[in-house]
């Protein structure tokens, strides 16, 4: 067994005084020597954290001991080293930025698509007249996606609501949504139902759980994750690589963030182009005065920003 674990989780559950909770929770996480990224909002929690097996277990036990989060499911990966460098726990107005803040319209605790366990999803995607809908951003599905999935030209999940009219032609079909860990599908499926889609499902636990429980069958490429691993393997049944180098077009499974911090573009880039362009997406970015040093990973620690609570 490896010494460290990285866990991915979310829970839609109302939190009173969420801003204060975020500050207290950060202190708690640091007391366990955890590193990671947690978003706290009035509507719940969304986190990826990493630490020793013992400390991660203590964290999960504490979350489950709180009746607000007792239903939380954790996706657990064994890792050789922590997947983050620092610990951040920030208060925001949503645990996943969608712009869908009105609980009278979208409330994942009241109405979402029908949850499909990985094995159920695995069977259903082979049926005829089924639409497989990827609700993630461009850079995510460019790296990996289910066979025959419909992908959306969106830079962020907050752009998803603008795609409803384009998706309207599928209203009378079975629509199976999926994302990395399931959190985006909670609101995406709810929005589809709100707009009159008749038969909406979602992959429970997302791509990560599907890889663990269904072998990742028919998922092409890798899955983008929001930590310093950047991409993880999913498919152990019929794997393939579908992403190509942004710079030269050669097939590559590697994704980086552009070394120019003012660009920070998520791109797939082969090692040769990475070395030539010093981890940048273009020659222009290599000349930026704040260009970060490329160490071959393409992962950079973000500089903490103050949270603007006045916009709440």
PDB file of C-alpha atoms in Angstrom:
ATOM      1  CA  UNK A   1       0.000   0.000   0.000  1.00  0.00           C
ATOM      2  CA  UNK A   2       1.253   3.477  -0.870  1.00  0.00           C
ATOM      3  CA  UNK A   3       1.847   5.945   1.903  1.00  0.00           C
ATOM      4  CA  UNK A   4      -0.305   8.754   0.503  1.00  0.00           C
ATOM      5  CA  UNK A   5      -3.844   9.128  -0.768  1.00  0.00           C
ATOM      6  CA  UNK A   6      -5.676  11.751  -2.795  1.00  0.00           C
ATOM      7  CA  UNK A   7      -9.439  12.007  -2.385  1.00  0.00           C
ATOM      8  CA  UNK A   8     -12.048  13.720  -4.535  1.00  0.00           C
ATOM      9  CA  UNK A   9     -15.472  14.529  -3.132  1.00  0.00           C
ATOM     10  CA  UNK A  10     -18.413  16.914  -3.054  1.00  0.00           C
ATOM     11  CA  UNK A  11     -21.589  17.289  -1.066  1.00  0.00           C
ATOM     12  CA  UNK A  12     -24.575  19.522  -1.748  1.00  0.00           C
ATOM     13  CA  UNK A  13     -25.757  20.344   1.762  1.00  0.00           C
ATOM     14  CA  UNK A  14     -26.601  23.809   3.142  1.00  0.00           C
ATOM     15  CA  UNK A  15     -23.940  25.350   5.371  1.00  0.00           C
ATOM     16  CA  UNK A  16     -24.854  28.178   7.739  1.00  0.00           C
ATOM     17  CA  UNK A  17     -22.122  30.803   8.110  1.00  0.00           C
ATOM     18  CA  UNK A  18     -20.219  29.150   5.282  1.00  0.00           C
ATOM     19  CA  UNK A  19     -17.538  31.826   5.144  1.00  0.00           C
ATOM     20  CA  UNK A  20     -16.617  31.218   8.785  1.00  0.00           C
ATOM     21  CA  UNK A  21     -16.831  27.462   8.218  1.00  0.00           C
ATOM     22  CA  UNK A  22     -14.223  27.796   5.431  1.00  0.00           C
ATOM     23  CA  UNK A  23     -11.757  29.497   7.776  1.00  0.00           C
ATOM     24  CA  UNK A  24     -12.299  26.942  10.540  1.00  0.00           C
ATOM     25  CA  UNK A  25     -12.107  24.040   8.102  1.00  0.00           C
ATOM     26  CA  UNK A  26      -8.794  25.305   6.740  1.00  0.00           C
ATOM     27  CA  UNK A  27      -7.337  25.248  10.234  1.00  0.00           C
ATOM     28  CA  UNK A  28      -8.644  21.721  10.730  1.00  0.00           C
ATOM     29  CA  UNK A  29      -7.105  20.498   7.461  1.00  0.00           C
ATOM     30  CA  UNK A  30      -3.757  22.036   8.327  1.00  0.00           C
ATOM     31  CA  UNK A  31      -3.856  20.320  11.730  1.00  0.00           C
ATOM     32  CA  UNK A  32      -3.922  17.022   9.826  1.00  0.00           C
ATOM     33  CA  UNK A  33      -1.042  18.135   7.553  1.00  0.00           C
ATOM     34  CA  UNK A  34      -3.292  17.837   4.509  1.00  0.00           C
ATOM     35  CA  UNK A  35      -2.770  19.658   1.238  1.00  0.00           C
ATOM     36  CA  UNK A  36      -5.348  20.363  -1.414  1.00  0.00           C
ATOM     37  CA  UNK A  37      -8.121  22.589  -2.617  1.00  0.00           C
ATOM     38  CA  UNK A  38     -11.561  22.870  -0.999  1.00  0.00           C
ATOM     39  CA  UNK A  39     -14.376  25.177  -2.055  1.00  0.00           C
ATOM     40  CA  UNK A  40     -16.986  26.036   0.550  1.00  0.00           C
ATOM     41  CA  UNK A  41     -20.279  27.689  -0.354  1.00  0.00           C
ATOM     42  CA  UNK A  42     -23.677  28.124   1.220  1.00  0.00           C
ATOM     43  CA  UNK A  43     -24.753  25.100  -0.855  1.00  0.00           C
ATOM     44  CA  UNK A  44     -22.034  22.666   0.281  1.00  0.00           C
ATOM     45  CA  UNK A  45     -18.480  21.391  -0.155  1.00  0.00           C
ATOM     46  CA  UNK A  46     -16.270  20.501  -3.101  1.00  0.00           C
ATOM     47  CA  UNK A  47     -12.754  19.266  -2.500  1.00  0.00           C
ATOM     48  CA  UNK A  48      -9.671  17.392  -3.581  1.00  0.00           C
ATOM     49  CA  UNK A  49      -7.177  16.806  -0.792  1.00  0.00           C
ATOM     50  CA  UNK A  50      -4.082  14.728  -0.261  1.00  0.00           C
ATOM     51  CA  UNK A  51      -2.069  13.415   2.656  1.00  0.00           C
ATOM     52  CA  UNK A  52      -0.938  10.306   4.455  1.00  0.00           C
ATOM     53  CA  UNK A  53      -3.336   7.380   4.496  1.00  0.00           C
ATOM     54  CA  UNK A  54      -3.912   7.858   8.231  1.00  0.00           C
ATOM     55  CA  UNK A  55      -4.595  11.586   8.025  1.00  0.00           C
ATOM     56  CA  UNK A  56      -6.895  11.244   5.028  1.00  0.00           C
ATOM     57  CA  UNK A  57      -8.838   8.563   6.916  1.00  0.00           C
ATOM     58  CA  UNK A  58      -9.153  10.932   9.895  1.00  0.00           C
ATOM     59  CA  UNK A  59     -10.445  13.674   7.589  1.00  0.00           C
ATOM     60  CA  UNK A  60     -13.059  11.417   5.971  1.00  0.00           C
ATOM     61  CA  UNK A  61     -14.225  10.229   9.383  1.00  0.00           C
ATOM     62  CA  UNK A  62     -14.664  13.830  10.527  1.00  0.00           C
ATOM     63  CA  UNK A  63     -16.679  14.714   7.432  1.00  0.00           C
ATOM     64  CA  UNK A  64     -18.962  11.711   7.872  1.00  0.00           C
ATOM     65  CA  UNK A  65     -19.408  12.514  11.564  1.00  0.00           C
ATOM     66  CA  UNK A  66     -20.985  15.850  10.612  1.00  0.00           C
ATOM     67  CA  UNK A  67     -24.653  15.105   9.861  1.00  0.00           C
ATOM     68  CA  UNK A  68     -24.661  17.747   7.114  1.00  0.00           C
ATOM     69  CA  UNK A  69     -22.089  15.756   5.141  1.00  0.00           C
ATOM     70  CA  UNK A  70     -22.819  12.197   6.250  1.00  0.00           C
ATOM     71  CA  UNK A  71     -23.821  11.178   2.701  1.00  0.00           C
ATOM     72  CA  UNK A  72     -20.529  12.329   1.160  1.00  0.00           C
ATOM     73  CA  UNK A  73     -18.839   9.811  -1.129  1.00  0.00           C
ATOM     74  CA  UNK A  74     -15.073   9.842  -1.541  1.00  0.00           C
ATOM     75  CA  UNK A  75     -13.139   8.744  -4.622  1.00  0.00           C
ATOM     76  CA  UNK A  76      -9.795   7.529  -3.280  1.00  0.00           C
ATOM     77  CA  UNK A  77      -6.522   7.208  -5.204  1.00  0.00           C
ATOM     78  CA  UNK A  78      -3.321   5.727  -3.829  1.00  0.00           C
ATOM     79  CA  UNK A  79      -0.449   8.058  -4.785  1.00  0.00           C
ATOM     80  CA  UNK A  80       3.333   8.070  -4.400  1.00  0.00           C
ATOM     81  CA  UNK A  81       3.395  11.630  -3.109  1.00  0.00           C
ATOM     82  CA  UNK A  82       0.853  14.335  -2.183  1.00  0.00           C
ATOM     83  CA  UNK A  83      -0.964  15.743  -5.205  1.00  0.00           C
ATOM     84  CA  UNK A  84      -0.734  19.357  -4.004  1.00  0.00           C
ATOM     85  CA  UNK A  85       1.878  21.566  -2.399  1.00  0.00           C
ATOM     86  CA  UNK A  86      -0.324  23.799  -0.257  1.00  0.00           C
ATOM     87  CA  UNK A  87      -3.691  23.684   1.497  1.00  0.00           C
ATOM     88  CA  UNK A  88      -6.428  26.065   0.359  1.00  0.00           C
ATOM     89  CA  UNK A  89      -9.988  26.261   1.637  1.00  0.00           C
ATOM     90  CA  UNK A  90     -11.922  29.142   0.126  1.00  0.00           C
ATOM     91  CA  UNK A  91     -15.416  30.504   0.427  1.00  0.00           C
ATOM     92  CA  UNK A  92     -17.219  31.079  -2.890  1.00  0.00           C
ATOM     93  CA  UNK A  93     -20.808  31.586  -3.961  1.00  0.00           C
ATOM     94  CA  UNK A  94     -21.015  28.116  -5.591  1.00  0.00           C
ATOM     95  CA  UNK A  95     -19.073  24.893  -5.127  1.00  0.00           C
ATOM     96  CA  UNK A  96     -18.902  24.604  -8.909  1.00  0.00           C
ATOM     97  CA  UNK A  97     -19.190  27.816 -10.889  1.00  0.00           C
ATOM     98  CA  UNK A  98     -22.323  27.555 -13.036  1.00  0.00           C
ATOM     99  CA  UNK A  99     -24.297  30.745 -12.484  1.00  0.00           C
ATOM    100  CA  UNK A 100     -27.234  28.531 -11.453  1.00  0.00           C
ATOM    101  CA  UNK A 101     -27.657  29.937  -7.957  1.00  0.00           C
ATOM    102  CA  UNK A 102     -31.427  30.107  -7.551  1.00  0.00           C
ATOM    103  CA  UNK A 103     -32.447  27.031  -5.486  1.00  0.00           C
ATOM    104  CA  UNK A 104     -36.048  27.550  -6.603  1.00  0.00           C
ATOM    105  CA  UNK A 105     -34.932  26.648 -10.134  1.00  0.00           C
ATOM    106  CA  UNK A 106     -31.914  24.367  -9.614  1.00  0.00           C
ATOM    107  CA  UNK A 107     -31.568  22.407  -6.383  1.00  0.00           C
ATOM    108  CA  UNK A 108     -29.509  19.175  -6.577  1.00  0.00           C
ATOM    109  CA  UNK A 109     -30.993  18.021  -3.275  1.00  0.00           C
ATOM    110  CA  UNK A 110     -34.483  18.015  -4.758  1.00  0.00           C
ATOM    111  CA  UNK A 111     -34.285  17.188  -8.455  1.00  0.00           C
ATOM    112  CA  UNK A 112     -31.520  15.837 -10.688  1.00  0.00           C
ATOM    113  CA  UNK A 113     -31.098  13.260 -13.409  1.00  0.00           C
ATOM    114  CA  UNK A 114     -31.417   9.618 -12.427  1.00  0.00           C
ATOM    115  CA  UNK A 115     -28.147   8.439 -10.925  1.00  0.00           C
ATOM    116  CA  UNK A 116     -26.531   5.521 -12.739  1.00  0.00           C
ATOM    117  CA  UNK A 117     -23.882   3.441 -11.029  1.00  0.00           C
ATOM    118  CA  UNK A 118     -20.834   2.793 -13.245  1.00  0.00           C
ATOM    119  CA  UNK A 119     -21.897  -0.706 -14.318  1.00  0.00           C
ATOM    120  CA  UNK A 120     -25.393   0.560 -15.181  1.00  0.00           C
ATOM    121  CA  UNK A 121     -23.885   3.425 -17.200  1.00  0.00           C
ATOM    122  CA  UNK A 122     -21.547   0.967 -18.921  1.00  0.00           C
ATOM    123  CA  UNK A 123     -24.547  -1.033 -20.164  1.00  0.00           C
ATOM    124  CA  UNK A 124     -26.738   1.918 -21.092  1.00  0.00           C
ATOM    125  CA  UNK A 125     -24.163   3.695 -23.286  1.00  0.00           C
ATOM    126  CA  UNK A 126     -24.332   0.694 -25.627  1.00  0.00           C
ATOM    127  CA  UNK A 127     -28.068   1.109 -26.191  1.00  0.00           C
ATOM    128  CA  UNK A 128     -29.473   2.663 -29.342  1.00  0.00           C
ATOM    129  CA  UNK A 129     -31.068   6.106 -29.286  1.00  0.00           C
ATOM    130  CA  UNK A 130     -28.993   7.172 -26.266  1.00  0.00           C
ATOM    131  CA  UNK A 131     -27.191  10.502 -26.106  1.00  0.00           C
ATOM    132  CA  UNK A 132     -23.943  10.576 -24.107  1.00  0.00           C
ATOM    133  CA  UNK A 133     -23.321  14.171 -23.052  1.00  0.00           C
ATOM    134  CA  UNK A 134     -19.976  15.432 -21.745  1.00  0.00           C
ATOM    135  CA  UNK A 135     -20.664  18.539 -19.628  1.00  0.00           C
ATOM    136  CA  UNK A 136     -16.990  19.405 -19.093  1.00  0.00           C
ATOM    137  CA  UNK A 137     -14.866  22.124 -20.672  1.00  0.00           C
ATOM    138  CA  UNK A 138     -12.977  21.936 -23.960  1.00  0.00           C
ATOM    139  CA  UNK A 139      -9.553  21.228 -22.492  1.00  0.00           C
ATOM    140  CA  UNK A 140     -10.991  18.369 -20.440  1.00  0.00           C
ATOM    141  CA  UNK A 141     -12.768  16.487 -23.222  1.00  0.00           C
ATOM    142  CA  UNK A 142      -9.906  17.180 -25.644  1.00  0.00           C
ATOM    143  CA  UNK A 143      -7.755  15.026 -23.362  1.00  0.00           C
ATOM    144  CA  UNK A 144     -10.274  12.206 -22.952  1.00  0.00           C
ATOM    145  CA  UNK A 145     -13.938  11.366 -23.453  1.00  0.00           C
ATOM    146  CA  UNK A 146     -16.384   8.506 -23.876  1.00  0.00           C
ATOM    147  CA  UNK A 147     -16.744   7.007 -27.343  1.00  0.00           C
ATOM    148  CA  UNK A 148     -19.528   8.715 -29.320  1.00  0.00           C
ATOM    149  CA  UNK A 149     -19.997  11.390 -26.674  1.00  0.00           C
ATOM    150  CA  UNK A 150     -21.364  14.796 -27.577  1.00  0.00           C
ATOM    151  CA  UNK A 151     -18.891  17.426 -26.423  1.00  0.00           C
ATOM    152  CA  UNK A 152     -19.601  21.114 -25.947  1.00  0.00           C
ATOM    153  CA  UNK A 153     -17.508  24.055 -27.096  1.00  0.00           C
ATOM    154  CA  UNK A 154     -17.289  25.699 -23.676  1.00  0.00           C
ATOM    155  CA  UNK A 155     -14.312  27.133 -21.822  1.00  0.00           C
ATOM    156  CA  UNK A 156     -15.929  26.837 -18.376  1.00  0.00           C
ATOM    157  CA  UNK A 157     -18.917  25.069 -16.865  1.00  0.00           C
ATOM    158  CA  UNK A 158     -20.601  28.455 -16.373  1.00  0.00           C
ATOM    159  CA  UNK A 159     -21.030  28.474 -20.169  1.00  0.00           C
ATOM    160  CA  UNK A 160     -23.156  25.296 -20.052  1.00  0.00           C
ATOM    161  CA  UNK A 161     -26.543  27.043 -19.649  1.00  0.00           C
ATOM    162  CA  UNK A 162     -25.937  28.807 -22.967  1.00  0.00           C
ATOM    163  CA  UNK A 163     -25.861  25.408 -24.708  1.00  0.00           C
ATOM    164  CA  UNK A 164     -29.435  24.447 -23.827  1.00  0.00           C
ATOM    165  CA  UNK A 165     -30.888  25.667 -27.123  1.00  0.00           C
ATOM    166  CA  UNK A 166     -28.267  23.701 -29.067  1.00  0.00           C
ATOM    167  CA  UNK A 167     -29.165  20.572 -27.100  1.00  0.00           C
ATOM    168  CA  UNK A 168     -32.931  20.999 -27.474  1.00  0.00           C
ATOM    169  CA  UNK A 169     -33.030  18.517 -30.393  1.00  0.00           C
ATOM    170  CA  UNK A 170     -32.284  15.729 -27.882  1.00  0.00           C
ATOM    171  CA  UNK A 171     -35.224  16.479 -25.585  1.00  0.00           C
ATOM    172  CA  UNK A 172     -37.052  13.267 -26.405  1.00  0.00           C
ATOM    173  CA  UNK A 173     -34.027  10.980 -26.138  1.00  0.00           C
ATOM    174  CA  UNK A 174     -32.279   9.369 -23.202  1.00  0.00           C
ATOM    175  CA  UNK A 175     -29.565  11.832 -22.205  1.00  0.00           C
ATOM    176  CA  UNK A 176     -26.687  10.417 -20.149  1.00  0.00           C
ATOM    177  CA  UNK A 177     -24.523  13.143 -18.647  1.00  0.00           C
ATOM    178  CA  UNK A 178     -21.049  12.666 -17.223  1.00  0.00           C
ATOM    179  CA  UNK A 179     -18.191  14.715 -15.777  1.00  0.00           C
ATOM    180  CA  UNK A 180     -15.038  14.134 -13.725  1.00  0.00           C
ATOM    181  CA  UNK A 181     -16.484  13.328 -10.305  1.00  0.00           C
ATOM    182  CA  UNK A 182     -20.214  13.917 -10.668  1.00  0.00           C
ATOM    183  CA  UNK A 183     -20.550  17.426  -9.258  1.00  0.00           C
ATOM    184  CA  UNK A 184     -21.214  19.237 -12.544  1.00  0.00           C
ATOM    185  CA  UNK A 185     -23.811  16.675 -13.585  1.00  0.00           C
ATOM    186  CA  UNK A 186     -25.892  17.459 -10.496  1.00  0.00           C
ATOM    187  CA  UNK A 187     -26.633  20.930 -11.849  1.00  0.00           C
ATOM    188  CA  UNK A 188     -26.365  20.119 -15.550  1.00  0.00           C
ATOM    189  CA  UNK A 189     -28.965  17.336 -15.351  1.00  0.00           C
ATOM    190  CA  UNK A 190     -31.221  19.492 -13.171  1.00  0.00           C
ATOM    191  CA  UNK A 191     -31.047  22.290 -15.745  1.00  0.00           C
ATOM    192  CA  UNK A 192     -31.904  19.895 -18.578  1.00  0.00           C
ATOM    193  CA  UNK A 193     -34.954  18.693 -16.667  1.00  0.00           C
ATOM    194  CA  UNK A 194     -35.962  22.286 -15.951  1.00  0.00           C
ATOM    195  CA  UNK A 195     -35.914  22.986 -19.689  1.00  0.00           C
ATOM    196  CA  UNK A 196     -38.182  20.079 -20.580  1.00  0.00           C
ATOM    197  CA  UNK A 197     -35.817  17.200 -21.287  1.00  0.00           C
ATOM    198  CA  UNK A 198     -37.790  14.053 -20.562  1.00  0.00           C
ATOM    199  CA  UNK A 199     -35.311  11.305 -19.710  1.00  0.00           C
ATOM    200  CA  UNK A 200     -32.078  12.486 -18.079  1.00  0.00           C
ATOM    201  CA  UNK A 201     -29.442  10.396 -16.322  1.00  0.00           C
ATOM    202  CA  UNK A 202     -26.041  11.072 -14.785  1.00  0.00           C
ATOM    203  CA  UNK A 203     -22.987   8.951 -14.123  1.00  0.00           C
ATOM    204  CA  UNK A 204     -22.819   8.659 -10.354  1.00  0.00           C
ATOM    205  CA  UNK A 205     -19.305   9.401  -9.151  1.00  0.00           C
ATOM    206  CA  UNK A 206     -18.226  10.527 -12.598  1.00  0.00           C
ATOM    207  CA  UNK A 207     -15.366   9.299 -14.738  1.00  0.00           C
ATOM    208  CA  UNK A 208     -13.151   8.642 -11.722  1.00  0.00           C
ATOM    209  CA  UNK A 209     -15.576   6.181 -10.135  1.00  0.00           C
ATOM    210  CA  UNK A 210     -16.315   4.638 -13.548  1.00  0.00           C
ATOM    211  CA  UNK A 211     -12.629   3.851 -13.971  1.00  0.00           C
ATOM    212  CA  UNK A 212     -12.472   2.163 -10.585  1.00  0.00           C
ATOM    213  CA  UNK A 213     -15.701   0.152 -10.787  1.00  0.00           C
ATOM    214  CA  UNK A 214     -16.199  -0.512 -14.504  1.00  0.00           C
ATOM    215  CA  UNK A 215     -12.598  -0.606 -15.706  1.00  0.00           C
ATOM    216  CA  UNK A 216     -13.108   2.605 -17.662  1.00  0.00           C
ATOM    217  CA  UNK A 217     -14.349   0.674 -20.709  1.00  0.00           C
ATOM    218  CA  UNK A 218     -14.969   2.872 -23.785  1.00  0.00           C
ATOM    219  CA  UNK A 219     -13.440   5.961 -22.221  1.00  0.00           C
ATOM    220  CA  UNK A 220     -10.816   7.161 -24.701  1.00  0.00           C
ATOM    221  CA  UNK A 221      -7.763   9.041 -23.494  1.00  0.00           C
ATOM    222  CA  UNK A 222      -7.067  10.325 -20.000  1.00  0.00           C
ATOM    223  CA  UNK A 223      -9.091  12.248 -17.454  1.00  0.00           C
ATOM    224  CA  UNK A 224      -8.087  15.768 -16.485  1.00  0.00           C
ATOM    225  CA  UNK A 225      -7.880  16.285 -12.713  1.00  0.00           C
ATOM    226  CA  UNK A 226      -7.457  19.516 -10.786  1.00  0.00           C
ATOM    227  CA  UNK A 227      -4.199  18.782  -8.986  1.00  0.00           C
ATOM    228  CA  UNK A 228      -0.545  18.385  -9.871  1.00  0.00           C
ATOM    229  CA  UNK A 229      -1.121  15.015 -11.525  1.00  0.00           C
ATOM    230  CA  UNK A 230      -3.030  16.943 -14.229  1.00  0.00           C
ATOM    231  CA  UNK A 231      -4.170  13.737 -15.970  1.00  0.00           C
ATOM    232  CA  UNK A 232      -4.938  10.216 -14.754  1.00  0.00           C
ATOM    233  CA  UNK A 233      -5.549   6.897 -16.489  1.00  0.00           C
ATOM    234  CA  UNK A 234      -9.144   5.634 -16.570  1.00  0.00           C
ATOM    235  CA  UNK A 235      -9.474   2.783 -19.063  1.00  0.00           C
ATOM    236  CA  UNK A 236      -7.883  -0.576 -18.285  1.00  0.00           C
ATOM    237  CA  UNK A 237     -10.134  -2.515 -20.730  1.00  0.00           C
ATOM    238  CA  UNK A 238      -9.726  -0.946 -24.188  1.00  0.00           C
ATOM    239  CA  UNK A 239      -7.517   2.136 -23.716  1.00  0.00           C
ATOM    240  CA  UNK A 240      -6.530   4.535 -26.476  1.00  0.00           C
ATOM    241  CA  UNK A 241      -5.079   8.030 -26.830  1.00  0.00           C
ATOM    242  CA  UNK A 242      -7.251  10.653 -28.532  1.00  0.00           C
ATOM    243  CA  UNK A 243      -5.445  13.890 -27.730  1.00  0.00           C
ATOM    244  CA  UNK A 244      -2.882  15.528 -29.990  1.00  0.00           C
ATOM    245  CA  UNK A 245      -0.130  18.050 -29.394  1.00  0.00           C
ATOM    246  CA  UNK A 246      -1.433  21.622 -29.568  1.00  0.00           C
ATOM    247  CA  UNK A 247       1.855  22.695 -31.117  1.00  0.00           C
ATOM    248  CA  UNK A 248       2.740  20.014 -33.701  1.00  0.00           C
ATOM    249  CA  UNK A 249      -0.260  17.646 -33.918  1.00  0.00           C
ATOM    250  CA  UNK A 250       1.480  14.438 -32.855  1.00  0.00           C
ATOM    251  CA  UNK A 251      -0.553  12.078 -30.663  1.00  0.00           C
ATOM    252  CA  UNK A 252       0.202  12.675 -26.985  1.00  0.00           C
ATOM    253  CA  UNK A 253      -1.556  12.029 -23.671  1.00  0.00           C
ATOM    254  CA  UNK A 254       0.293  14.823 -21.870  1.00  0.00           C
ATOM    255  CA  UNK A 255      -1.436  18.021 -20.758  1.00  0.00           C
ATOM    256  CA  UNK A 256       0.181  21.137 -19.331  1.00  0.00           C
ATOM    257  CA  UNK A 257      -0.642  24.693 -18.330  1.00  0.00           C
ATOM    258  CA  UNK A 258       1.156  27.327 -20.395  1.00  0.00           C
ATOM    259  CA  UNK A 259       4.177  28.647 -18.498  1.00  0.00           C
ATOM    260  CA  UNK A 260       3.055  32.215 -19.182  1.00  0.00           C
ATOM    261  CA  UNK A 261       0.929  32.938 -16.074  1.00  0.00           C
ATOM    262  CA  UNK A 262      -1.172  35.521 -17.893  1.00  0.00           C
ATOM    263  CA  UNK A 263      -2.062  32.891 -20.490  1.00  0.00           C
ATOM    264  CA  UNK A 264      -2.108  29.702 -18.377  1.00  0.00           C
ATOM    265  CA  UNK A 265      -3.859  27.923 -21.253  1.00  0.00           C
ATOM    266  CA  UNK A 266      -4.616  24.237 -20.673  1.00  0.00           C
ATOM    267  CA  UNK A 267      -3.109  22.428 -23.663  1.00  0.00           C
ATOM    268  CA  UNK A 268      -2.003  18.959 -24.688  1.00  0.00           C
ATOM    269  CA  UNK A 269       1.634  19.127 -25.663  1.00  0.00           C
ATOM    270  CA  UNK A 270       4.262  16.495 -26.453  1.00  0.00           C
ATOM    271  CA  UNK A 271       7.562  16.445 -24.585  1.00  0.00           C
ATOM    272  CA  UNK A 272       9.537  17.627 -27.608  1.00  0.00           C
ATOM    273  CA  UNK A 273       7.424  20.760 -28.064  1.00  0.00           C
ATOM    274  CA  UNK A 274       7.370  21.296 -24.331  1.00  0.00           C
ATOM    275  CA  UNK A 275      11.149  21.454 -24.246  1.00  0.00           C
ATOM    276  CA  UNK A 276      11.358  23.604 -27.385  1.00  0.00           C
ATOM    277  CA  UNK A 277       8.752  26.099 -26.195  1.00  0.00           C
ATOM    278  CA  UNK A 278       9.780  25.914 -22.528  1.00  0.00           C
ATOM    279  CA  UNK A 279       6.298  24.782 -21.511  1.00  0.00           C
ATOM    280  CA  UNK A 280       4.522  27.544 -23.416  1.00  0.00           C
ATOM    281  CA  UNK A 281       1.690  27.312 -25.919  1.00  0.00           C
ATOM    282  CA  UNK A 282       3.376  29.693 -28.373  1.00  0.00           C
ATOM    283  CA  UNK A 283       6.636  31.455 -29.135  1.00  0.00           C
ATOM    284  CA  UNK A 284       5.059  34.717 -27.986  1.00  0.00           C
ATOM    285  CA  UNK A 285       4.446  33.284 -24.523  1.00  0.00           C
ATOM    286  CA  UNK A 286       8.110  32.258 -24.179  1.00  0.00           C
ATOM    287  CA  UNK A 287       9.100  35.936 -24.113  1.00  0.00           C
ATOM    288  CA  UNK A 288       6.723  36.956 -21.322  1.00  0.00           C
ATOM    289  CA  UNK A 289       8.701  38.545 -18.450  1.00  0.00           C
ATOM    290  CA  UNK A 290       6.818  36.514 -15.826  1.00  0.00           C
ATOM    291  CA  UNK A 291       7.200  33.168 -17.586  1.00  0.00           C
ATOM    292  CA  UNK A 292       7.448  30.366 -15.060  1.00  0.00           C
ATOM    293  CA  UNK A 293      10.252  27.816 -15.116  1.00  0.00           C
ATOM    294  CA  UNK A 294       9.165  24.659 -16.922  1.00  0.00           C
ATOM    295  CA  UNK A 295      10.132  21.471 -15.093  1.00  0.00           C
ATOM    296  CA  UNK A 296       8.525  19.035 -17.531  1.00  0.00           C
ATOM    297  CA  UNK A 297       5.241  18.690 -15.626  1.00  0.00           C
ATOM    298  CA  UNK A 298       3.411  21.837 -16.701  1.00  0.00           C
ATOM    299  CA  UNK A 299       1.881  22.205 -13.244  1.00  0.00           C
ATOM    300  CA  UNK A 300       2.325  25.439 -11.300  1.00  0.00           C
ATOM    301  CA  UNK A 301       1.208  26.466  -7.838  1.00  0.00           C
ATOM    302  CA  UNK A 302      -1.298  29.285  -8.052  1.00  0.00           C
ATOM    303  CA  UNK A 303      -0.643  32.489  -6.154  1.00  0.00           C
ATOM    304  CA  UNK A 304      -3.428  32.810  -3.536  1.00  0.00           C
ATOM    305  CA  UNK A 305      -5.982  35.535  -4.233  1.00  0.00           C
ATOM    306  CA  UNK A 306      -8.191  37.281  -1.719  1.00  0.00           C
ATOM    307  CA  UNK A 307     -11.829  36.197  -1.836  1.00  0.00           C
ATOM    308  CA  UNK A 308     -14.305  38.937  -2.717  1.00  0.00           C
ATOM    309  CA  UNK A 309     -17.120  38.244  -0.295  1.00  0.00           C
ATOM    310  CA  UNK A 310     -18.811  41.550  -1.110  1.00  0.00           C
ATOM    311  CA  UNK A 311     -20.178  39.966  -4.302  1.00  0.00           C
ATOM    312  CA  UNK A 312     -22.172  37.390  -2.335  1.00  0.00           C
TER     313      UNK A 312
END
